Amino acid sequence: MSGALKDAAIRVERPAKTLRELALDKVREAIVNGYFRPGDRLVERDLCAQLGVSRTVVREVLRHLESEGLVANLPNKGPIVAQLDIEEAKQIYEIRGALEGMAARLCAERGSPEIVAALEESLTAIRNSYRDQDMAGVLANTSSFYQTLFTMVDRHVAWGVVNLLTVRINHLRSMTIKTERRGIEGPAQMSKIVDAIRRGDGEGAQRAAMDHVAAASAIAEAVLSAQKPAE
Amino acid sequence: MSGALKDAAIRVERPAKTLRELALDKVREAIVNGYFRPGDRLVERDLCAQLGVSRTVVREVLRHLESEGLVANLPNKGPIVAQLDIEEAKQIYEIRGALEGMAARLCAERGSPEIVAALEESLTAIRNSYRDQDMAGVLANTSSFYQTLFTMVDRHVAWGVVNLLTVRINHLRSMTIKTERRGIEGPAQMSKIVDAIRRGDGEGAQRAAMDHVAAASAIAEAVLSAQKPAE
DNA sequence: AATCGTATTATGGCCTACCAAATACTGTAG
DNA sequence: CTACAGTATTTGGTAGGCCATAATACGATT
């Protein structure tokens, strides 16, 4: 047993979060869960007041969210919450399909039982959340399912990309999840991914992952085009 | 001919670039082409002096580059130019393979002659740049080859992702390009992509695109592991 | 001489205050 | 009722200052 390990255990992990990071999380949260709606203006000084921080911080936060694609900047008019158009959403789902498919294939090819176990754990958590109508839980556990898919084969960069894209369609996700029958089909499709991984069937795992995203995309498209005319 | 088109032609495309954007480009440039080396500290006040702008602007720029992955922020020590480790580089190449493969397949399935023509034009430009030993030209034209690949099938989001990732490995690209034989093999591989697209062979186009990236990745890995011990 | 505590410096994080320019709003005169 | 001038709002950008922390240098103590 090494001193290094002991050190790691002892190390005081400070919250160390800067004010900026806290503010960033708050605003991102607020956008993602709909407190700020797409198209809403984000007036710097108002945000200062609401967050209780200075303009310096608010501006950095807005810049950051802009580069994440959550905020759009109209020249000389200021930042607004980005609108999600249907075409962009479809492309995001497509990219997720490509990357999650890749990760699933890699998991299958690795053929490690721990991966299967971890995925199944997430899957169970998802099913439980559906059963309890806990939609926030569904989202969180789905996210962790995919996180294992990527990180078990050490694809942190790809996971980062998927995460970045996912926040942009987050409110879509929460709508697709509530869809009739999704509580049954979703987990079933994800289960197919796990099955293929267990069999070591890379091709099948990839296809199953892509199918799952494609299904989500189709639902999202339906939801989005149904709501667009209403506005 | 429509008034709309005329307007578009006349429209004064304003420089309208905010100071912040100009500064962003400058600093990104400086990092990408090696004026700032990986690991270098980026001291805010020094940058202010060098760029001739205020700290506010510099900080926003640093935030932006941080979210692009070009700058890393050490807590309590400040921003430095991000180090590119070999593992991360490989993952970036892998992602590019997945996305460029996808785009190539879509191009092939679309089967439009304009796509082939546009790609061939870029390819010729690349060959010419190689012939003239114009390495900057090679990079630019390679970039435009892939840009057509994505944008001809309207995959702007994926192109954005690829672009984002590519800046992080830009100096690697310029090293792989200079490699012996790359001037022959590179265009040859890209030519295979175009051939498959012309045949409408989606599967083949995807494979060819992935092969090309894989080759670049292998060279990059060799370059990187050869230079790492030297430092 | 080795160690320990203390001042100094460099720097990031954060704040306030200010100005210029563009935009949106409003009230008034014709 | 319209046109126009003036006003408020808001962003883009600047200047400068305060505080906390980390590193370094320096000096004192044993």
mmCIF file of C-alpha atoms in Angstrom, chain B residues 118-132 134 137-138 140-142 144:
data_model
loop_
_atom_site.group_PDB
_atom_site.id
_atom_site.type_symbol
_atom_site.label_atom_id
_atom_site.label_comp_id
_atom_site.label_asym_id
_atom_site.label_seq_id
_atom_site.Cartn_x
_atom_site.Cartn_y
_atom_site.Cartn_z
ATOM 1 C CA ALA B 118 -16.736 20.559 -55.493
ATOM 2 C CA LEU B 119 -14.711 17.876 -53.738
ATOM 3 C CA GLU B 120 -12.540 17.329 -56.762
ATOM 4 C CA GLU B 121 -11.850 21.016 -56.947
ATOM 5 C CA SER B 122 -10.600 21.043 -53.381
ATOM 6 C CA LEU B 123 -8.566 17.935 -54.032
ATOM 7 C CA THR B 124 -6.816 19.554 -56.967
ATOM 8 C CA ALA B 125 -6.080 22.580 -54.833
ATOM 9 C CA ILE B 126 -4.548 20.324 -52.200
ATOM 10 C CA ARG B 127 -2.356 18.590 -54.769
ATOM 11 C CA ASN B 128 -1.187 21.924 -56.081
ATOM 12 C CA SER B 129 -0.375 23.148 -52.611
ATOM 13 C CA TYR B 130 1.664 20.026 -51.962
ATOM 14 C CA ARG B 131 3.469 20.503 -55.232
ATOM 15 C CA ASP B 132 4.320 24.092 -54.244
ATOM 16 C CA ASP B 134 2.696 25.457 -49.488
ATOM 17 C CA GLY B 137 -2.361 26.025 -48.311
ATOM 18 C CA VAL B 138 -2.584 22.292 -47.754
ATOM 19 C CA ALA B 140 -6.636 25.411 -45.702
ATOM 20 C CA ASN B 141 -7.667 23.353 -48.697
ATOM 21 C CA THR B 142 -7.983 20.163 -46.689
ATOM 22 C CA SER B 144 -12.341 23.244 -47.252
#
